[in-house]
Amino acid sequence: MEEKHQESLGRWDGLGSQNASSRAEAMENICQEIMRKVEAIGPIQASDRFPPAMGSSQNNELNEILAHVLMLSKQCPFEDVRERCIRLLKAVQDLGVRIPRPLGNGPSRFIPEKEILQVSKVDTRTQSIFEDAFAALGRLDNISLVMGFHPQYLESFLRTQHYLLQMDGPLSLHYRHYICIMAAARHQCSYLVNLHVNDFLQVGGDSKWLNGLDEAPQKLQQLGELNKILAHRPWLLTKEHIEEVCGEVEVLMERMKQLQECRDDEEASQEEMATRFEREKTESMLVVTAEDEECVPSRDISRHFEDPSYGYKDFSRRGEHVPTFRAQDYSWEDHGFSLVNRLYPDVGQMLDEKFQMAYNLTYNTMATHKDVDTSMLRRAIWNYIHCMFGIRYDDYDYGEINQLLDRSFKIYIKTMVCSPEKTTKRMYESFWRQFQHSEKVHVNLLLMEARMQAELLYALRAITCYMT
């Protein structure tokens, strides 16, 4: 809303200029625009001092602009702007338009207004601080006015606020102001909430987020728990809470580093490796593919295949035992590749290049981190998919999968691989939230190629058995 006013009135921030003529020019533009809006309301009858259509959008806009002028008349650190605003409000009132009234009696509910430093009576240093704050924010808020008792602290406070909320940083500006809204709302501070709501909208924030936390992105929703604990019971905060909201990236990289160190220190026995595979295979059965209802294909689609009710089922259910497919007994490299080339010359080579490209593709980055060896993570994704299809690699420690792939990611993987038609945008956004879209696309390539290879291994093994 504030941004809309700036477009229609010219630059409010011109009022924060150190140059008096620049302030006068900006103020003149504002006065002319307000008077045009007053005239647009139409003539006011003597018997009807206030226009009957004060609820219209045009009058609502004028009322909000006048409220801003009222704020300037009391809190602008430049005396010439304050005096001009006072005269403007009086001129508007003389034309029969009701002007807004202050909601409170000064910046504080506890300190009488007359005892708080007035912007017209501050010392040189405080005046300079107030002017800088006004130039940066376009306002001098109540908190700054109260802090004016202690200019040395106020200067430090405003410098920190400016850095956190306005300078370049890892979070976009509207995210920062939304976090401020969350923090202020936790203690029901309506003044700060409204202040940051205006800032949030001014820097391009989505107004739908203001309907409630559940309308905000998942990344911000996750801060809700942390916000609650920090505000009320900070002693309950644990590293698990931090893991849930930080960059997953740093946590993932740390786990990769720890796993590599464990590999270097000791190697699990073949018996233990087999046990870990069976455990991971069993756990993969418990990962649901999607939370939504069963997808029913349209007639236009279903007419092209038989038995539309037939879909993915876990390969080992209700105590049934399906023999493990050991990659050492029948692998793509040693068996499948050569058979495909025999059946369809050159296709084996092309498929192998495609598998290798997806598996080995890396730019050595993870989100904003560079020079990262991602081979451990890529292998975990590939082998997890094959594990879901009952394929085991004797030389792989399946304990790594649970360390590197969290549950939301496993849900996404299983849905994409087993029931891709059920994949939703929410599921896509729920995993690896800090990663780039290009990295998520790479994940999808891994998923599809690993699935294709798993299907080929079963098909080619069956063909081999048939041929022999």
Tab-separated table of N, CA, C and O in Angstrom, residues 50-120:
chain	number	residue	atom	x	y	z
A	50	PHE	N	-19.111	16.447	5.671
A	50	PHE	CA	-18.229	15.368	5.253
A	50	PHE	C	-18.850	14.619	4.086
A	50	PHE	O	-20.053	14.377	4.066
A	51	PRO	N	-18.084	14.251	3.084
A	51	PRO	CA	-18.617	13.587	1.909
A	51	PRO	C	-19.319	12.297	2.287
A	51	PRO	O	-18.861	11.567	3.179
A	52	PRO	N	-20.428	11.992	1.624
A	52	PRO	CA	-21.169	10.784	1.955
A	52	PRO	C	-20.469	9.520	1.519
A	52	PRO	O	-20.815	8.434	1.965
A	53	ALA	N	-19.487	9.615	0.619
A	53	ALA	CA	-18.873	8.412	0.055
A	53	ALA	C	-17.505	8.118	0.657
A	53	ALA	O	-16.607	7.675	-0.009
A	54	MET	N	-17.349	8.424	1.946
A	54	MET	CA	-16.036	8.245	2.568
A	54	MET	C	-15.589	6.795	2.591
A	54	MET	O	-14.451	6.490	2.869
A	55	GLY	N	-16.454	5.859	2.296
A	55	GLY	CA	-16.066	4.454	2.274
A	55	GLY	C	-15.502	4.016	0.943
A	55	GLY	O	-15.048	2.904	0.799
A	56	SER	N	-15.560	4.894	-0.069
A	56	SER	CA	-15.076	4.514	-1.389
A	56	SER	C	-13.568	4.339	-1.366
A	56	SER	O	-12.867	4.869	-0.508
A	57	SER	N	-13.060	3.603	-2.372
A	57	SER	CA	-11.621	3.342	-2.424
A	57	SER	C	-10.837	4.632	-2.588
A	57	SER	O	-9.745	4.793	-2.041
A	58	GLN	N	-11.402	5.592	-3.334
A	58	GLN	CA	-10.736	6.874	-3.548
A	58	GLN	C	-10.533	7.612	-2.236
A	58	GLN	O	-9.458	8.138	-1.943
A	59	ASN	N	-11.582	7.634	-1.415
A	59	ASN	CA	-11.487	8.331	-0.137
A	59	ASN	C	-10.655	7.564	0.877
A	59	ASN	O	-9.985	8.163	1.717
A	60	ASN	N	-10.701	6.246	0.802
A	60	ASN	CA	-9.853	5.448	1.686
A	60	ASN	C	-8.387	5.730	1.407
A	60	ASN	O	-7.561	5.845	2.322
A	61	GLU	N	-8.071	5.847	0.117
A	61	GLU	CA	-6.682	6.140	-0.253
A	61	GLU	C	-6.268	7.509	0.264
A	61	GLU	O	-5.172	7.681	0.813
A	62	LEU	N	-7.144	8.493	0.110
A	62	LEU	CA	-6.846	9.833	0.605
A	62	LEU	C	-6.654	9.818	2.116
A	62	LEU	O	-5.748	10.462	2.653
A	63	ASN	N	-7.490	9.072	2.809
A	63	ASN	CA	-7.402	9.004	4.263
A	63	ASN	C	-6.069	8.424	4.714
A	63	ASN	O	-5.445	8.904	5.666
A	64	GLU	N	-5.598	7.406	3.998
A	64	GLU	CA	-4.316	6.795	4.359
A	64	GLU	C	-3.157	7.747	4.093
A	64	GLU	O	-2.183	7.802	4.852
A	65	ILE	N	-3.259	8.499	2.996
A	65	ILE	CA	-2.220	9.486	2.695
A	65	ILE	C	-2.188	10.581	3.761
A	65	ILE	O	-1.116	10.986	4.233
A	66	LEU	N	-3.355	11.043	4.158
A	66	LEU	CA	-3.414	12.075	5.192
A	66	LEU	C	-2.878	11.571	6.521
A	66	LEU	O	-2.294	12.335	7.303
A	67	ALA	N	-3.091	10.281	6.792
A	67	ALA	CA	-2.535	9.698	8.019
A	67	ALA	C	-1.011	9.742	7.984
A	67	ALA	O	-0.349	9.984	9.003
A	68	HIS	N	-0.466	9.518	6.799
A	68	HIS	CA	0.987	9.597	6.656
A	68	HIS	C	1.468	11.038	6.864
A	68	HIS	O	2.498	11.275	7.524
A	69	VAL	N	0.728	11.983	6.327
A	69	VAL	CA	1.076	13.398	6.513
A	69	VAL	C	0.991	13.771	7.993
A	69	VAL	O	1.830	14.524	8.515
A	70	LEU	N	-0.025	13.255	8.683
A	70	LEU	CA	-0.160	13.510	10.114
A	70	LEU	C	1.062	13.000	10.871
A	70	LEU	O	1.585	13.673	11.774
A	71	MET	N	1.520	11.803	10.502
A	71	MET	CA	2.726	11.252	11.126
A	71	MET	C	3.919	12.164	10.882
A	71	MET	O	4.706	12.463	11.797
A	72	LEU	N	4.055	12.661	9.643
A	72	LEU	CA	5.170	13.555	9.319
A	72	LEU	C	5.100	14.848	10.125
A	72	LEU	O	6.130	15.397	10.540
A	73	SER	N	3.894	15.339	10.350
A	73	SER	CA	3.740	16.603	11.079
A	73	SER	C	4.210	16.492	12.518
A	73	SER	O	4.514	17.510	13.161
A	74	LYS	N	4.268	15.299	13.041
A	74	LYS	CA	4.674	15.106	14.434
A	74	LYS	C	6.068	14.519	14.584
A	74	LYS	O	6.757	14.811	15.555
A	75	GLN	N	6.493	13.685	13.606
A	75	GLN	CA	7.716	12.926	13.828
A	75	GLN	C	8.825	13.173	12.816
A	75	GLN	O	9.914	12.636	12.984
A	76	CYS	N	8.580	13.957	11.788
A	76	CYS	CA	9.661	14.243	10.850
A	76	CYS	C	10.724	15.095	11.551
A	76	CYS	O	10.395	16.095	12.191
A	77	PRO	N	11.992	14.739	11.437
A	77	PRO	CA	13.031	15.505	12.136
A	77	PRO	C	13.343	16.849	11.485
A	77	PRO	O	14.072	17.660	12.076
A	78	PHE	N	12.791	17.111	10.290
A	78	PHE	CA	13.033	18.384	9.620
A	78	PHE	C	11.882	19.340	9.916
A	78	PHE	O	10.723	19.074	9.578
A	79	GLU	N	12.215	20.457	10.540
A	79	GLU	CA	11.193	21.405	10.992
A	79	GLU	C	10.361	21.956	9.839
A	79	GLU	O	9.147	22.132	9.960
A	80	ASP	N	11.014	22.224	8.690
A	80	ASP	CA	10.279	22.782	7.564
A	80	ASP	C	9.213	21.817	7.048
A	80	ASP	O	8.112	22.229	6.655
A	81	VAL	N	9.519	20.524	7.069
A	81	VAL	CA	8.542	19.521	6.624
A	81	VAL	C	7.396	19.427	7.625
A	81	VAL	O	6.223	19.373	7.242
A	82	ARG	N	7.723	19.453	8.910
A	82	ARG	CA	6.666	19.386	9.930
A	82	ARG	C	5.693	20.557	9.789
A	82	ARG	O	4.473	20.381	9.799
A	83	GLU	N	6.243	21.755	9.651
A	83	GLU	CA	5.383	22.935	9.558
A	83	GLU	C	4.528	22.905	8.288
A	83	GLU	O	3.348	23.275	8.319
A	84	ARG	N	5.120	22.471	7.188
A	84	ARG	CA	4.349	22.421	5.930
A	84	ARG	C	3.236	21.385	6.031
A	84	ARG	O	2.128	21.593	5.506
A	85	CYS	N	3.485	20.274	6.701
A	85	CYS	CA	2.463	19.237	6.871
A	85	CYS	C	1.312	19.744	7.743
A	85	CYS	O	0.143	19.444	7.479
A	86	ILE	N	1.646	20.496	8.771
A	86	ILE	CA	0.606	21.066	9.644
A	86	ILE	C	-0.297	21.997	8.830
A	86	ILE	O	-1.527	21.954	8.938
A	87	ARG	N	0.312	22.851	8.006
A	87	ARG	CA	-0.473	23.767	7.183
A	87	ARG	C	-1.326	23.014	6.164
A	87	ARG	O	-2.472	23.396	5.895
A	88	LEU	N	-0.761	21.954	5.598
A	88	LEU	CA	-1.503	21.162	4.621
A	88	LEU	C	-2.724	20.512	5.246
A	88	LEU	O	-3.835	20.545	4.681
A	89	LEU	N	-2.562	19.941	6.425
A	89	LEU	CA	-3.693	19.296	7.106
A	89	LEU	C	-4.789	20.325	7.430
A	89	LEU	O	-5.986	20.039	7.308
A	90	LYS	N	-4.377	21.497	7.829
A	90	LYS	CA	-5.367	22.540	8.138
A	90	LYS	C	-6.121	22.969	6.877
A	90	LYS	O	-7.344	23.166	6.893
A	91	ALA	N	-5.386	23.081	5.752
A	91	ALA	CA	-6.028	23.480	4.502
A	91	ALA	C	-7.044	22.447	4.056
A	91	ALA	O	-8.140	22.785	3.580
A	92	VAL	N	-6.703	21.189	4.207
A	92	VAL	CA	-7.627	20.108	3.836
A	92	VAL	C	-8.851	20.130	4.744
A	92	VAL	O	-9.992	19.976	4.293
A	93	GLN	N	-8.613	20.339	6.022
A	93	GLN	CA	-9.720	20.388	6.975
A	93	GLN	C	-10.636	21.570	6.682
A	93	GLN	O	-11.873	21.460	6.796
A	94	ASP	N	-10.080	22.695	6.287
A	94	ASP	CA	-10.884	23.877	5.965
A	94	ASP	C	-11.786	23.640	4.759
A	94	ASP	O	-12.819	24.318	4.610
A	95	LEU	N	-11.395	22.668	3.910
A	95	LEU	CA	-12.226	22.322	2.757
A	95	LEU	C	-13.340	21.341	3.125
A	95	LEU	O	-14.101	20.915	2.266
A	96	GLY	N	-13.416	21.015	4.400
A	96	GLY	CA	-14.495	20.155	4.867
A	96	GLY	C	-14.179	18.679	4.876
A	96	GLY	O	-15.076	17.851	5.033
A	97	VAL	N	-12.911	18.325	4.699
A	97	VAL	CA	-12.529	16.903	4.722
A	97	VAL	C	-12.008	16.554	6.104
A	97	VAL	O	-11.153	17.256	6.660
A	98	ARG	N	-12.530	15.498	6.646
A	98	ARG	CA	-12.100	15.069	7.977
A	98	ARG	C	-10.679	14.528	7.900
A	98	ARG	O	-10.364	13.714	7.033
A	99	ILE	N	-9.827	14.971	8.762
A	99	ILE	CA	-8.456	14.476	8.782
A	99	ILE	C	-8.315	13.452	9.903
A	99	ILE	O	-9.039	13.499	10.901
A	100	PRO	N	-7.380	12.510	9.748
A	100	PRO	CA	-7.212	11.458	10.764
A	100	PRO	C	-6.760	12.053	12.098
A	100	PRO	O	-6.177	13.140	12.153
A	101	ARG	N	-7.027	11.303	13.144
A	101	ARG	CA	-6.578	11.709	14.480
A	101	ARG	C	-5.556	10.697	14.980
A	101	ARG	O	-5.630	9.513	14.656
A	102	PRO	N	-4.595	11.135	15.780
A	102	PRO	CA	-3.616	10.193	16.337
A	102	PRO	C	-4.317	9.124	17.170
A	102	PRO	O	-5.281	9.413	17.885
A	103	LEU	N	-3.819	7.904	17.058
A	103	LEU	CA	-4.433	6.803	17.805
A	103	LEU	C	-4.034	6.834	19.270
A	103	LEU	O	-4.754	6.318	20.131
A	104	GLY	N	-2.874	7.397	19.576
A	104	GLY	CA	-2.415	7.412	20.959
A	104	GLY	C	-1.901	8.776	21.357
A	104	GLY	O	-1.988	9.744	20.595
A	105	ASN	N	-1.380	8.842	22.554
A	105	ASN	CA	-0.840	10.103	23.069
A	105	ASN	C	0.679	10.018	23.111
A	105	ASN	O	1.287	9.914	24.168
A	106	GLY	N	1.279	10.045	21.933
A	106	GLY	CA	2.728	10.016	21.872
A	106	GLY	C	3.293	8.642	21.643
A	106	GLY	O	2.568	7.649	21.517
A	107	PRO	N	4.627	8.533	21.610
A	107	PRO	CA	5.307	7.288	21.262
A	107	PRO	C	5.168	6.176	22.291
A	107	PRO	O	5.349	5.007	21.956
A	108	SER	N	4.868	6.510	23.541
A	108	SER	CA	4.852	5.498	24.600
A	108	SER	C	3.545	5.520	25.368
A	108	SER	O	2.974	6.582	25.625
A	109	ARG	N	3.089	4.352	25.754
A	109	ARG	CA	1.895	4.247	26.603
A	109	ARG	C	2.238	4.544	28.060
A	109	ARG	O	1.352	4.811	28.860
A	110	PHE	N	3.516	4.497	28.410
A	110	PHE	CA	3.917	4.610	29.812
A	110	PHE	C	4.589	5.933	30.157
A	110	PHE	O	4.594	6.344	31.316
A	111	ILE	N	5.180	6.575	29.148
A	111	ILE	CA	5.879	7.826	29.401
A	111	ILE	C	5.065	8.971	28.815
A	111	ILE	O	4.731	8.940	27.623
A	112	PRO	N	4.725	9.973	29.599
A	112	PRO	CA	3.970	11.112	29.060
A	112	PRO	C	4.700	11.739	27.878
A	112	PRO	O	5.925	11.870	27.887
A	113	GLU	N	3.930	12.128	26.882
A	113	GLU	CA	4.524	12.663	25.656
A	113	GLU	C	5.415	13.862	25.935
A	113	GLU	O	6.480	14.019	25.332
A	114	LYS	N	5.024	14.690	26.861
A	114	LYS	CA	5.800	15.901	27.142
A	114	LYS	C	7.165	15.594	27.755
A	114	LYS	O	8.052	16.444	27.745
A	115	GLU	N	7.307	14.371	28.297
A	115	GLU	CA	8.578	14.004	28.917
A	115	GLU	C	9.513	13.274	27.953
A	115	GLU	O	10.664	13.006	28.287
A	116	ILE	N	8.976	12.920	26.778
A	116	ILE	CA	9.810	12.270	25.769
A	116	ILE	C	10.446	13.347	24.915
A	116	ILE	O	9.842	14.359	24.593
A	117	LEU	N	11.705	13.115	24.557
A	117	LEU	CA	12.407	14.089	23.737
A	117	LEU	C	11.622	14.398	22.477
A	117	LEU	O	11.254	13.504	21.719
A	118	GLN	N	11.311	15.640	22.255
A	118	GLN	CA	10.590	16.053	21.052
A	118	GLN	C	11.590	16.284	19.921
A	118	GLN	O	12.710	16.759	20.150
A	119	VAL	N	11.146	15.947	18.701
A	119	VAL	CA	12.064	16.091	17.571
A	119	VAL	C	12.470	17.542	17.350
A	119	VAL	O	13.464	17.821	16.690
A	120	SER	N	11.711	18.460	17.900
A	120	SER	CA	12.044	19.880	17.734
A	120	SER	C	12.990	20.391	18.807
A	120	SER	O	13.437	21.535	18.749
